[in-house]
Coordinates of C-alpha atoms in Angstrom, one line a residue:
M1 CA 22.0 6.9 -1.3
T2 CA 22.0 4.7 -4.3
P3 CA 20.0 5.5 -7.1
Y4 CA 16.8 4.0 -7.6
D5 CA 17.4 1.2 -10.4
P6 CA 13.3 0.3 -11.4
P7 CA 12.7 -3.1 -11.0
Q8 CA 11.3 -3.5 -14.5
R9 CA 12.2 -7.0 -14.9
D10 CA 10.3 -9.0 -11.9
L11 CA 7.9 -7.0 -12.0
R12 CA 7.1 -7.7 -15.8
F13 CA 7.7 -11.7 -14.8
V14 CA 5.0 -11.5 -12.6
I15 CA 2.2 -9.8 -14.3
E16 CA 3.3 -11.9 -18.0
E17 CA 4.4 -15.1 -16.2
L18 CA 3.6 -15.5 -13.4
I19 CA -0.6 -13.5 -13.1
G20 CA -0.7 -13.8 -17.4
L21 CA -1.9 -11.0 -18.7
D22 CA -4.1 -12.2 -20.6
Q23 CA -6.7 -12.3 -17.3
V24 CA -7.3 -9.3 -17.2
S25 CA -7.1 -7.6 -21.3
G26 CA -10.4 -10.2 -22.1
L27 CA -11.9 -7.8 -19.0
D28 CA -14.2 -5.4 -20.5
G29 CA -12.9 -1.7 -21.1
L30 CA -9.4 -3.2 -20.5
E31 CA -8.4 -4.3 -24.5
T32 CA -6.5 -1.4 -24.8
I33 CA -3.4 -2.9 -23.2
T34 CA -0.8 -5.3 -25.2
P35 CA 3.0 -7.1 -23.4
D36 CA 4.3 -4.4 -26.0
L37 CA 2.7 -1.3 -24.0
L38 CA 3.2 -2.9 -20.8
E39 CA 6.5 -2.7 -21.4
A40 CA 6.2 1.0 -22.8
V41 CA 4.6 2.1 -19.9
L42 CA 7.1 0.3 -16.9
E43 CA 10.0 1.7 -18.7
E44 CA 9.0 5.0 -19.3
A45 CA 7.2 5.3 -15.5
G46 CA 10.5 3.3 -14.5
R47 CA 13.2 6.6 -16.1
L48 CA 10.9 9.0 -14.7
A49 CA 10.8 7.2 -10.7
A50 CA 14.8 7.8 -11.3
D51 CA 16.0 10.3 -13.4
A52 CA 12.7 13.0 -11.8
W53 CA 11.6 12.3 -7.9
A54 CA 14.3 9.4 -6.8
P55 CA 16.9 12.0 -7.0
H56 CA 15.4 14.6 -4.2
N57 CA 14.3 12.2 -2.0
L58 CA 17.2 11.5 0.2
S59 CA 17.1 16.3 -0.1
G60 CA 13.7 16.1 0.3
D61 CA 14.4 14.0 4.1
R62 CA 16.9 16.8 4.3
E63 CA 14.8 19.5 4.0
G64 CA 11.4 18.9 4.8
C65 CA 8.7 21.1 5.2
Q66 CA 8.3 24.5 6.6
L67 CA 5.0 26.4 7.7
R68 CA 5.7 30.1 7.2
D69 CA 2.6 32.3 7.9
G70 CA 0.1 30.2 7.3
Q71 CA 1.7 29.1 4.1
V72 CA 3.4 25.1 3.6
H73 CA 6.6 25.0 2.3
T74 CA 7.4 21.9 0.9
P75 CA 10.9 21.4 -0.9
A76 CA 12.0 23.0 -3.7
A77 CA 12.3 20.3 -6.4
F78 CA 9.4 18.9 -4.8
A79 CA 7.0 21.8 -7.7
E80 CA 9.0 19.9 -11.1
A81 CA 8.6 16.8 -10.0
Y82 CA 5.6 16.9 -9.0
Q83 CA 5.0 18.5 -12.6
A84 CA 6.7 15.8 -14.3
F85 CA 4.4 13.7 -13.4
V86 CA 0.8 15.6 -13.6
S87 CA 2.8 17.1 -18.0
G88 CA 3.0 12.7 -18.5
G89 CA -0.3 11.7 -17.9
W90 CA 1.0 9.3 -14.9
N91 CA -1.8 10.2 -12.0
G92 CA -4.6 8.9 -13.9
I93 CA -3.5 6.0 -15.7
T94 CA -6.2 2.9 -14.5
A95 CA -9.1 6.6 -14.4
P96 CA -11.7 6.5 -16.6
T97 CA -11.1 8.3 -20.7
D98 CA -14.9 9.7 -19.6
W99 CA -12.7 12.1 -17.1
G100 CA -9.2 12.1 -18.1
G101 CA -8.2 9.1 -17.5
Q102 CA -6.2 6.4 -19.6
A103 CA -8.1 2.9 -18.7
L104 CA -5.0 0.7 -17.7
P105 CA -5.9 -1.4 -15.9
E106 CA -5.4 -1.4 -12.3
L107 CA -2.6 -4.5 -12.2
L108 CA -0.1 -1.9 -14.5
G109 CA -1.1 0.6 -12.4
S110 CA -0.1 -1.0 -9.3
A111 CA 3.6 -2.0 -11.1
V112 CA 3.8 1.5 -11.6
T113 CA 2.4 2.6 -8.0
E114 CA 5.5 0.9 -6.3
L115 CA 7.8 2.4 -9.0
W116 CA 7.1 6.5 -8.0
N117 CA 7.1 5.0 -4.2
A118 CA 10.7 3.8 -3.9
A119 CA 11.1 6.8 -5.5
N120 CA 10.4 9.1 -4.0
P121 CA 7.5 7.9 -0.6
A122 CA 7.3 10.9 0.8
L123 CA 6.0 13.0 -2.9
A124 CA 4.0 9.5 -4.1
L125 CA 1.5 9.7 -0.9
C126 CA 0.0 13.2 -2.5
P127 CA -1.0 11.6 -5.5
L128 CA -2.2 7.9 -4.1
L129 CA -4.1 9.6 -1.9
T130 CA -5.6 11.8 -4.9
A131 CA -5.9 8.5 -6.9
S132 CA -8.0 6.7 -3.5
A133 CA -9.9 10.4 -3.4
T134 CA -11.2 9.9 -7.2
E135 CA -12.4 6.0 -6.7
L136 CA -14.5 7.2 -3.9
L137 CA -15.0 10.8 -5.8
A138 CA -17.0 8.2 -8.8
R139 CA -18.7 6.1 -7.2
H140 CA -20.7 7.9 -4.3
G141 CA -20.1 11.7 -6.1
D142 CA -23.9 12.9 -7.5
E143 CA -23.4 14.5 -11.3
T144 CA -23.1 17.5 -10.5
L145 CA -19.6 16.8 -7.5
R146 CA -18.3 14.8 -10.1
G147 CA -18.5 17.1 -12.7
R148 CA -17.4 19.8 -11.3
Y149 CA -14.1 17.9 -9.3
L150 CA -14.0 14.7 -11.3
E151 CA -11.6 15.8 -14.0
K152 CA -9.3 17.7 -12.0
M153 CA -8.8 15.3 -9.8
V154 CA -8.3 12.5 -12.6
T155 CA -5.4 14.8 -13.9
G156 CA -4.2 15.7 -11.2
E157 CA -4.5 19.1 -11.7
W158 CA -6.1 19.0 -7.7
T159 CA -4.9 16.8 -5.1
G160 CA -7.4 15.2 -2.8
T161 CA -6.8 14.4 0.5
M162 CA -8.7 12.5 3.7
N163 CA -9.5 14.4 6.5
L164 CA -11.0 11.3 9.3
T165 CA -9.1 11.9 12.4
E166 CA -9.6 14.8 15.7
P167 CA -8.1 14.6 18.8
Q168 CA -10.5 12.9 20.2
A169 CA -11.9 10.3 16.7
G170 CA -8.9 8.2 16.2
S171 CA -8.9 4.4 15.4
D172 CA -12.7 4.9 16.6
L173 CA -14.3 7.5 14.2
S174 CA -17.9 7.2 16.5
T175 CA -16.6 10.1 18.3
V176 CA -16.2 12.6 15.2
R177 CA -18.0 16.1 16.6
S178 CA -16.8 17.9 13.2
L179 CA -20.3 20.1 12.9
A180 CA -22.0 20.2 9.2
T181 CA -24.6 22.3 9.2
P182 CA -26.9 22.9 6.0
E183 CA -27.6 26.5 3.9
G184 CA -29.1 26.6 0.7
D185 CA -27.4 23.8 -1.6
H186 CA -24.1 23.0 0.5
Y187 CA -23.3 22.9 3.7
R188 CA -21.4 25.2 6.8
L189 CA -18.2 23.0 8.1
Q190 CA -16.8 23.8 10.8
G191 CA -14.2 21.6 13.3
Q192 CA -10.4 20.6 13.6
K193 CA -8.8 17.4 11.4
I194 CA -5.3 16.0 12.4
Y195 CA -2.8 14.3 10.8
I196 CA -3.8 15.2 7.4
T197 CA -1.0 13.7 4.4
W198 CA -0.6 16.5 1.7
G199 CA -3.2 18.4 3.8
E200 CA -1.8 21.5 3.1
H201 CA 1.0 22.8 -0.2
A202 CA 2.1 24.5 -3.3
L203 CA 2.0 22.0 -5.6
A204 CA -1.3 21.6 -7.0
D205 CA -3.6 24.6 -8.1
N206 CA -6.5 23.0 -5.3
I207 CA -6.7 20.5 -2.3
I208 CA -10.4 18.8 -2.8
H209 CA -10.6 17.8 1.3
L210 CA -13.1 14.5 1.3
V211 CA -14.5 15.8 5.4
L212 CA -16.8 13.4 7.9
A213 CA -19.3 15.4 9.9
R214 CA -22.3 15.0 11.8
T215 CA -25.3 16.5 10.3
P216 CA -26.9 19.1 13.3
D217 CA -29.4 16.5 13.9
A218 CA -27.2 13.3 13.2
P219 CA -27.5 10.7 15.9
P220 CA -24.1 9.0 17.5
G221 CA -22.1 6.6 16.6
N222 CA -21.5 6.1 13.4
R223 CA -24.2 6.5 11.9
G224 CA -24.6 10.1 12.6
I225 CA -21.9 10.4 10.3
S226 CA -21.3 11.5 6.9
L227 CA -18.8 12.9 4.4
F228 CA -18.4 16.3 2.5
L229 CA -16.3 17.6 -0.2
V230 CA -14.3 20.8 1.0
P231 CA -12.2 22.8 -1.8
K232 CA -9.5 24.9 -0.6
Y233 CA -10.9 27.2 -3.5
L234 CA -14.0 27.7 -4.5
P235 CA -14.2 26.7 -8.0
D236 CA -15.4 30.3 -10.2
D237 CA -17.9 29.9 -13.0
N238 CA -15.4 29.0 -15.4
G239 CA -14.1 25.3 -13.1
Q240 CA -11.0 27.0 -11.9
P241 CA -9.5 28.2 -8.9
G242 CA -11.6 31.1 -7.2
E243 CA -12.1 32.7 -3.4
R244 CA -10.7 30.5 -0.4
N245 CA -12.3 28.4 1.8
D246 CA -12.7 28.6 5.3
V247 CA -9.8 25.7 5.4
H248 CA -6.6 26.7 6.8
C249 CA -3.9 24.7 7.7
V250 CA -2.4 25.6 11.8
S251 CA 0.1 23.2 12.7
I252 CA 2.5 20.2 10.4
E253 CA 3.5 17.5 12.6
H254 CA 7.3 16.5 13.4
K255 CA 7.5 13.1 12.4
L256 CA 10.2 10.6 12.7
G257 CA 10.0 9.8 8.6
I258 CA 8.6 10.9 5.6
H259 CA 9.7 15.1 7.0
A260 CA 9.0 15.8 2.5
C261 CA 4.9 15.1 3.4
P262 CA 3.2 17.5 5.2
T263 CA 1.2 15.8 7.5
C264 CA -0.8 19.5 8.7
T265 CA -3.7 19.7 11.5
L266 CA -6.2 21.0 9.0
S267 CA -9.1 24.1 10.8
Y268 CA -12.2 24.8 9.2
G269 CA -14.6 26.8 9.9
E270 CA -12.2 29.9 11.6
N271 CA -14.9 32.7 10.1
G272 CA -18.1 31.4 10.0
G273 CA -17.7 28.0 7.8
A274 CA -16.4 25.6 5.4
I275 CA -18.3 25.7 2.0
A276 CA -18.8 22.1 2.2
Y277 CA -21.1 19.4 -0.2
R278 CA -22.5 16.7 0.6
V279 CA -21.5 13.3 -0.8
G280 CA -23.4 10.2 -0.9
E281 CA -26.4 10.0 1.7
T282 CA -26.8 11.4 4.8
G283 CA -25.2 9.1 7.9
R284 CA -23.5 6.5 5.4
G285 CA -20.1 8.7 5.2
L286 CA -18.1 6.1 7.7
N287 CA -18.9 3.1 4.6
H288 CA -18.9 5.2 1.6
M289 CA -15.1 6.3 2.9
F290 CA -14.6 2.7 3.0
T291 CA -14.0 3.3 -0.6
M292 CA -11.2 5.5 -0.9
M293 CA -9.1 3.8 2.7
N294 CA -10.4 0.3 1.2
E295 CA -7.8 2.0 -2.5
A296 CA -5.6 3.4 0.3
R297 CA -4.7 0.3 2.3
H298 CA -3.8 -1.8 -0.8
K299 CA -1.4 0.8 -2.6
I300 CA -0.5 1.6 1.1
G301 CA 0.8 -1.9 0.7
V302 CA 2.1 -1.1 -2.2
Q303 CA 4.3 1.9 -1.3
A304 CA 5.8 -0.5 1.2
I305 CA 6.5 -2.9 -1.0
G306 CA 9.0 -0.3 -2.9
I307 CA 10.4 1.1 0.3
A308 CA 11.6 -1.9 1.0
D309 CA 12.6 -3.1 -2.6
R310 CA 14.9 0.1 -2.0
A311 CA 16.5 -0.7 0.8
W312 CA 16.6 -3.9 -0.6
Q313 CA 19.4 -2.2 -3.8
Q314 CA 20.9 0.5 -1.0
A315 CA 22.6 -3.0 1.1
R316 CA 23.1 -5.1 -2.1
A317 CA 25.1 -2.1 -3.9
F318 CA 27.0 -1.2 -0.6
A319 CA 27.6 -5.3 0.7
A320 CA 29.2 -5.0 -3.5
E321 CA 32.0 -1.8 -2.1
R322 CA 32.7 -2.5 0.7
I323 CA 35.3 -4.7 1.9
Q324 CA 36.1 -5.5 5.3
G325 CA 37.2 -9.6 6.3
R326 CA 38.6 -12.6 5.6
L327 CA 36.7 -16.0 4.0
P328 CA 38.4 -19.2 5.6
D329 CA 39.3 -20.3 1.6
H330 CA 40.6 -16.7 1.2
T331 CA 44.1 -14.7 2.4
E332 CA 42.6 -11.1 1.2
P333 CA 39.7 -9.0 2.7
V334 CA 36.2 -9.6 0.8
A335 CA 33.6 -7.8 -0.2
I336 CA 31.1 -8.1 2.9
L337 CA 28.5 -9.1 -0.5
E338 CA 30.8 -12.7 -0.2
H339 CA 29.7 -13.3 3.7
P340 CA 27.5 -16.5 4.7
D341 CA 25.8 -14.2 6.8
V342 CA 25.0 -11.5 4.9
R343 CA 24.2 -13.1 2.0
R344 CA 21.4 -14.5 4.3
M345 CA 20.3 -10.6 5.0
L346 CA 20.3 -9.9 1.4
M347 CA 18.5 -13.1 0.3
G348 CA 16.0 -12.4 3.0
M349 CA 15.0 -9.2 1.9
R350 CA 15.1 -10.1 -2.1
A351 CA 13.4 -12.9 -0.9
Q352 CA 10.0 -10.9 1.3
T353 CA 9.9 -8.1 -1.2
E354 CA 9.4 -10.5 -4.1
A355 CA 6.6 -12.2 -2.4
M356 CA 4.8 -9.6 -1.6
R357 CA 5.1 -7.4 -5.2
A358 CA 4.0 -10.8 -6.8
L359 CA 0.6 -10.4 -3.4
A360 CA -0.1 -7.1 -3.8
L361 CA -0.6 -7.1 -7.8
V362 CA -2.2 -10.5 -7.7
N363 CA -4.4 -8.4 -5.4
A364 CA -5.1 -5.5 -8.2
A365 CA -5.5 -8.6 -11.0
A366 CA -9.1 -9.2 -8.8
M367 CA -9.5 -5.5 -8.6
D368 CA -9.4 -5.7 -12.1
C369 CA -11.9 -8.7 -12.4
A370 CA -14.2 -7.3 -9.9
R371 CA -14.4 -4.4 -12.1
H372 CA -14.5 -4.8 -15.4
G373 CA -15.9 -8.2 -15.4
T374 CA -17.6 -10.7 -18.1
D375 CA -19.9 -12.0 -15.4
P376 CA -21.9 -10.9 -12.8
G377 CA -20.2 -14.9 -11.1
M378 CA -16.5 -13.2 -12.5
R379 CA -17.4 -9.9 -10.9
E380 CA -19.3 -10.8 -6.9
A381 CA -16.2 -13.3 -6.9
A382 CA -13.3 -11.7 -8.3
Q383 CA -14.5 -8.7 -5.2
R384 CA -14.6 -11.5 -2.1
R385 CA -10.7 -12.4 -3.4
V386 CA -9.9 -8.2 -3.1
D387 CA -11.5 -8.2 0.1
L388 CA -9.7 -11.3 1.3
L389 CA -6.2 -9.9 0.4
T390 CA -6.6 -6.2 0.9
P391 CA -5.3 -5.6 5.1
L392 CA -3.2 -8.8 3.8
V393 CA -1.5 -6.9 1.5
K394 CA -1.3 -3.7 3.3
A395 CA -0.1 -4.8 6.4
I396 CA 2.1 -8.0 6.2
A397 CA 3.8 -5.8 3.1
S398 CA 4.6 -2.7 5.7
D399 CA 5.0 -5.3 8.6
W400 CA 7.4 -6.6 6.2
A401 CA 9.3 -3.3 5.0
I402 CA 9.9 -2.6 8.4
E403 CA 11.9 -5.7 9.0
V404 CA 13.5 -5.6 4.9
A405 CA 14.8 -2.2 5.6
S406 CA 15.7 -2.6 9.6
T407 CA 18.2 -6.0 8.2
G408 CA 19.2 -3.1 5.8
I409 CA 20.8 -0.9 7.9
Q410 CA 22.2 -4.1 9.7
V411 CA 23.9 -4.8 6.6
H412 CA 25.7 -1.7 6.8
G413 CA 27.0 -2.0 10.3
G414 CA 27.0 0.8 11.6
M415 CA 27.1 3.0 8.3
G416 CA 23.8 2.4 8.8
Y417 CA 23.0 4.5 11.6
V418 CA 24.4 7.6 10.8
E419 CA 22.7 8.9 8.5
E420 CA 24.3 10.1 5.1
T421 CA 24.2 6.8 3.9
G422 CA 20.6 6.7 3.2
A423 CA 19.6 3.3 4.8
A424 CA 18.0 4.7 7.7
Q425 CA 15.9 7.1 6.3
F426 CA 13.9 3.8 4.4
L427 CA 13.2 2.3 7.8
R428 CA 11.5 5.8 9.2
D429 CA 10.0 5.9 6.1
A430 CA 8.6 2.3 6.2
R431 CA 7.7 2.8 9.5
I432 CA 4.7 5.1 8.9
A433 CA 2.8 2.6 6.7
P434 CA 1.6 -0.1 9.3
I435 CA -0.3 2.7 11.5
Y436 CA -1.4 4.3 7.8
E437 CA -5.4 3.1 6.8
G438 CA -6.3 1.3 10.2
T439 CA -3.0 0.7 12.8
N440 CA -1.4 -3.2 11.1
G441 CA -3.8 -4.8 14.4
I442 CA -6.8 -3.7 12.9
Q443 CA -6.2 -5.1 9.6
A444 CA -5.7 -8.0 11.3
Q445 CA -9.3 -8.1 13.1
D446 CA -10.9 -6.7 9.2
F447 CA -9.1 -10.1 7.6
T448 CA -9.8 -12.5 10.8
L449 CA -13.0 -11.8 11.7
R450 CA -14.7 -9.6 8.7
K451 CA -13.0 -11.5 5.9
V452 CA -12.5 -15.5 7.1
L453 CA -14.9 -15.8 9.4
K454 CA -17.9 -14.1 8.9
D455 CA -18.6 -16.8 5.3
R456 CA -16.9 -19.2 7.5
G457 CA -13.6 -19.1 5.5
A458 CA -14.9 -19.6 2.2
A459 CA -13.4 -17.1 0.8
L460 CA -10.1 -18.1 2.1
Q461 CA -10.7 -21.7 1.3
E462 CA -11.3 -21.2 -2.3
L463 CA -7.7 -19.7 -2.3
L464 CA -6.2 -21.8 0.0
A465 CA -7.5 -24.2 -2.6
E466 CA -5.1 -23.3 -5.7
V467 CA -2.5 -23.0 -3.6
A468 CA -2.7 -27.1 -2.3
E469 CA -3.1 -27.2 -6.7
T470 CA 0.2 -25.6 -6.8
V471 CA 1.6 -27.8 -4.2
T472 CA 0.4 -30.8 -6.0
A473 CA 2.3 -29.2 -9.3
T474 CA 5.6 -29.1 -7.6
E475 CA 5.6 -33.8 -6.9
T476 CA 6.5 -35.3 -10.6
D477 CA 9.3 -32.8 -10.3
S478 CA 12.4 -33.9 -8.0
R479 CA 13.6 -30.6 -7.9
L480 CA 11.5 -28.5 -6.5
A481 CA 9.6 -31.7 -4.7
D482 CA 10.9 -30.3 -1.3
L483 CA 9.9 -27.0 -2.3
G484 CA 5.9 -28.2 -3.0
T485 CA 6.0 -30.7 0.9
A486 CA 7.6 -27.3 2.4
L487 CA 4.4 -25.3 1.2
R488 CA 2.6 -28.7 1.8
G489 CA 3.4 -28.5 5.2
A490 CA 2.5 -25.2 5.6
L491 CA -0.7 -24.6 4.2
N492 CA -1.7 -28.0 6.2
G493 CA -1.3 -25.6 9.2
L494 CA -3.6 -23.2 8.4
Q495 CA -6.1 -24.2 6.7
A496 CA -6.2 -26.1 11.0
S497 CA -5.7 -22.2 12.7
T498 CA -8.2 -21.5 10.6
E499 CA -10.9 -24.6 12.0
H500 CA -9.4 -24.0 15.3
L501 CA -11.0 -20.4 15.8
L502 CA -13.9 -21.2 13.6
N503 CA -14.9 -23.7 16.5
T504 CA -13.9 -21.6 19.2
N505 CA -15.0 -17.8 18.0
E506 CA -18.6 -18.2 19.1
H507 CA -17.9 -18.9 23.4
D508 CA -13.9 -17.2 23.0
P509 CA -14.2 -14.2 21.3
R510 CA -11.8 -12.9 22.7
G511 CA -9.4 -15.7 22.1
T512 CA -10.2 -14.5 18.7
L513 CA -9.3 -10.6 18.9
A514 CA -6.1 -12.0 20.3
A515 CA -5.1 -14.6 17.3
A516 CA -6.0 -12.3 15.1
T517 CA -2.2 -10.4 14.0
P518 CA -0.5 -14.0 14.3
F519 CA -3.1 -15.5 12.0
M520 CA -2.8 -12.4 9.4
H521 CA 1.4 -13.2 9.6
Q522 CA 0.3 -17.1 9.4
A523 CA -1.7 -17.1 6.5
G524 CA 0.6 -13.9 4.2
I525 CA 3.6 -16.5 4.8
V526 CA 1.9 -19.1 3.1
L527 CA 0.0 -17.6 1.0
G528 CA 3.5 -15.7 0.2
G529 CA 5.2 -19.4 0.2
W530 CA 3.0 -20.2 -2.4
L531 CA 3.3 -17.8 -5.0
M532 CA 7.3 -17.7 -4.4
L533 CA 6.8 -21.7 -5.4
R534 CA 4.5 -20.5 -8.0
A535 CA 7.5 -18.4 -10.2
A536 CA 9.7 -21.2 -8.9
L537 CA 7.6 -23.4 -10.7
T538 CA 7.1 -20.9 -13.9
A539 CA 10.9 -20.4 -13.5
Q540 CA 11.9 -23.9 -13.8
A541 CA 9.9 -24.2 -16.9
R542 CA 12.0 -21.4 -18.9
I543 CA 14.8 -23.6 -17.9
D544 CA 13.9 -26.2 -19.6
D545 CA 12.7 -24.8 -22.6
G546 CA 16.5 -23.8 -22.9
S547 CA 16.1 -20.4 -21.8
S548 CA 19.6 -18.5 -21.1
D549 CA 18.4 -15.3 -18.7
P550 CA 20.0 -15.4 -15.7
F551 CA 16.8 -13.7 -14.0
Y552 CA 15.6 -17.6 -14.1
P553 CA 17.7 -19.8 -11.7
A554 CA 17.9 -16.6 -9.4
K555 CA 14.3 -16.6 -8.9
L556 CA 15.1 -19.8 -8.1
A557 CA 16.6 -19.7 -5.4
T558 CA 15.3 -16.6 -3.7
A559 CA 12.2 -19.3 -4.2
R560 CA 14.2 -22.1 -2.5
F561 CA 15.3 -19.4 0.2
Y562 CA 11.9 -18.5 1.3
A563 CA 10.7 -22.1 1.0
V564 CA 13.9 -22.3 4.1
H565 CA 13.9 -19.4 6.4
V566 CA 11.0 -17.9 5.3
L567 CA 7.9 -20.1 4.9
P568 CA 8.9 -21.9 9.2
R569 CA 7.6 -18.7 10.1
A570 CA 4.0 -19.7 9.2
E571 CA 3.8 -22.6 12.0
A572 CA 6.0 -20.6 14.5
C573 CA 2.5 -18.7 14.6
R574 CA 0.0 -21.1 15.6
P575 CA 0.8 -21.3 19.5
G576 CA -0.7 -17.6 19.3
V577 CA -3.7 -18.8 17.5
T578 CA -5.0 -21.9 19.0
D579 CA -3.7 -20.5 23.1
G580 CA -5.6 -17.3 22.0
D581 CA -5.3 -14.7 25.4
A582 CA -4.1 -17.1 28.0
A583 CA -1.1 -15.4 27.5
L584 CA -1.6 -12.3 27.9
N585 CA -3.7 -12.4 31.2
G586 CA -0.2 -12.1 33.0
L587 CA -0.3 -9.0 32.1
D588 CA -2.9 -8.0 35.1
D589 CA -0.2 -9.4 37.7
V590 CA 2.3 -6.7 36.2
T591 CA 3.4 -3.6 39.1
V592 CA 4.3 -0.9 37.2

């Protein structure tokens, strides 16, 4: 596995030149962010990611996790790597200073999150979930719970988990059976939860589990679900970990990838019941949990981008060194990097990764505006943008990460199919991302039904109006007009698909469900094209101003590749939208 090279230049380009740092630096509470601070934070985070985390990615995969005598043992090097992360204050980079955080924008926090996940996605899942848990607790926990737990979770001294799934309750959480019985100022919780990421470990002094469960008199279905906080160790009078709570890891999963991340089955209440504290209102647990889930969905998309970037770096380095085959105008063998088909694969990997990086950071900037906007109207508009983009970022980035990682194996040829090079690990690690936090089919339904059709396409049309403005900006520049023409065609196709769903959903809801994934992919491809065209416009302007930075011609080339090779996929999605579920009916005729 090649050393990790953090993509500092592209991250800064997207933040400073494509989005504009001033979009967040003028918001309430984010005034401290400056270009110099941005550069310093990215540089220091990149150093830690490359030097302290990335070297243990391959070895951690091979060492894996073991459950012995009720204790989960993670790769030996992870403890030091995690402590370096905590000591540097990285866990609370976007959290308020009142809770020990640094109050930096989510825009910067998301960029840094990509670095951790590119360097070591198995380890990065631990702080990823902790950050999402702190957001939930800050928003829905009462003063007592926030005072007792939040600061230590913000610093990373204590980690957090999400406990939803049970053996009979996966995507449909209405069948959750875990039971929380009132007892004085707390509850006694009993039940079993499965697939709990970093559910047991010794990297931190305590683990704070956020658990969905029912109370004894709860009605059936989602309305009967409440949310509870269950610490691994009960804090003593000094706020330090004290008595062990009645929650234990009884098994860990043997998985396709992320071997160094313990995915646990947790048993609550084998010895009388785990002490638990209700978070938020009774019966609104699932609503509260969506705060954490939506945070995690965006971060899983960012994780996928990090893995894709690492796969691209690995493939590029291998292609530059591997001597194989001759070109028509060469008498000697050349590096496979010179072969047109290999260059096609590498350009595709880079274009898809950079498009999704830009979309994830645009989403993050909208999060900052939603949380810190200077007036209610600004915050409401930004939240509509966040709601619209979050399922797209999660689903498109994670689907494309698999494609990018698979292409990376293809670049390696036979060497990619063996574990020694490390190329296969990227594909194995990426494969969980489309399943995490609601499968991508669920993301597609959320995007289509709740984020587009529910408001008759209003939020989407606001965004597509900006896409149209970008297209118009290319009409006076003959050098980029063909890219604008390509995007306009894809935009028109997306508008037609949207109109079709608006007109047919009411009388053909099954057809809408069948169309959701093609529609989501069509939207994701178009929005990726929009940001690549904006990048091309910015790069061309810098070149016209006299810049000799080779980054800008490379960005132009990547945008052109996207327009020619990726953007046409959007139109290919449209028949899957307009056909509804007619093409799916043939499954009924298949004999097994």
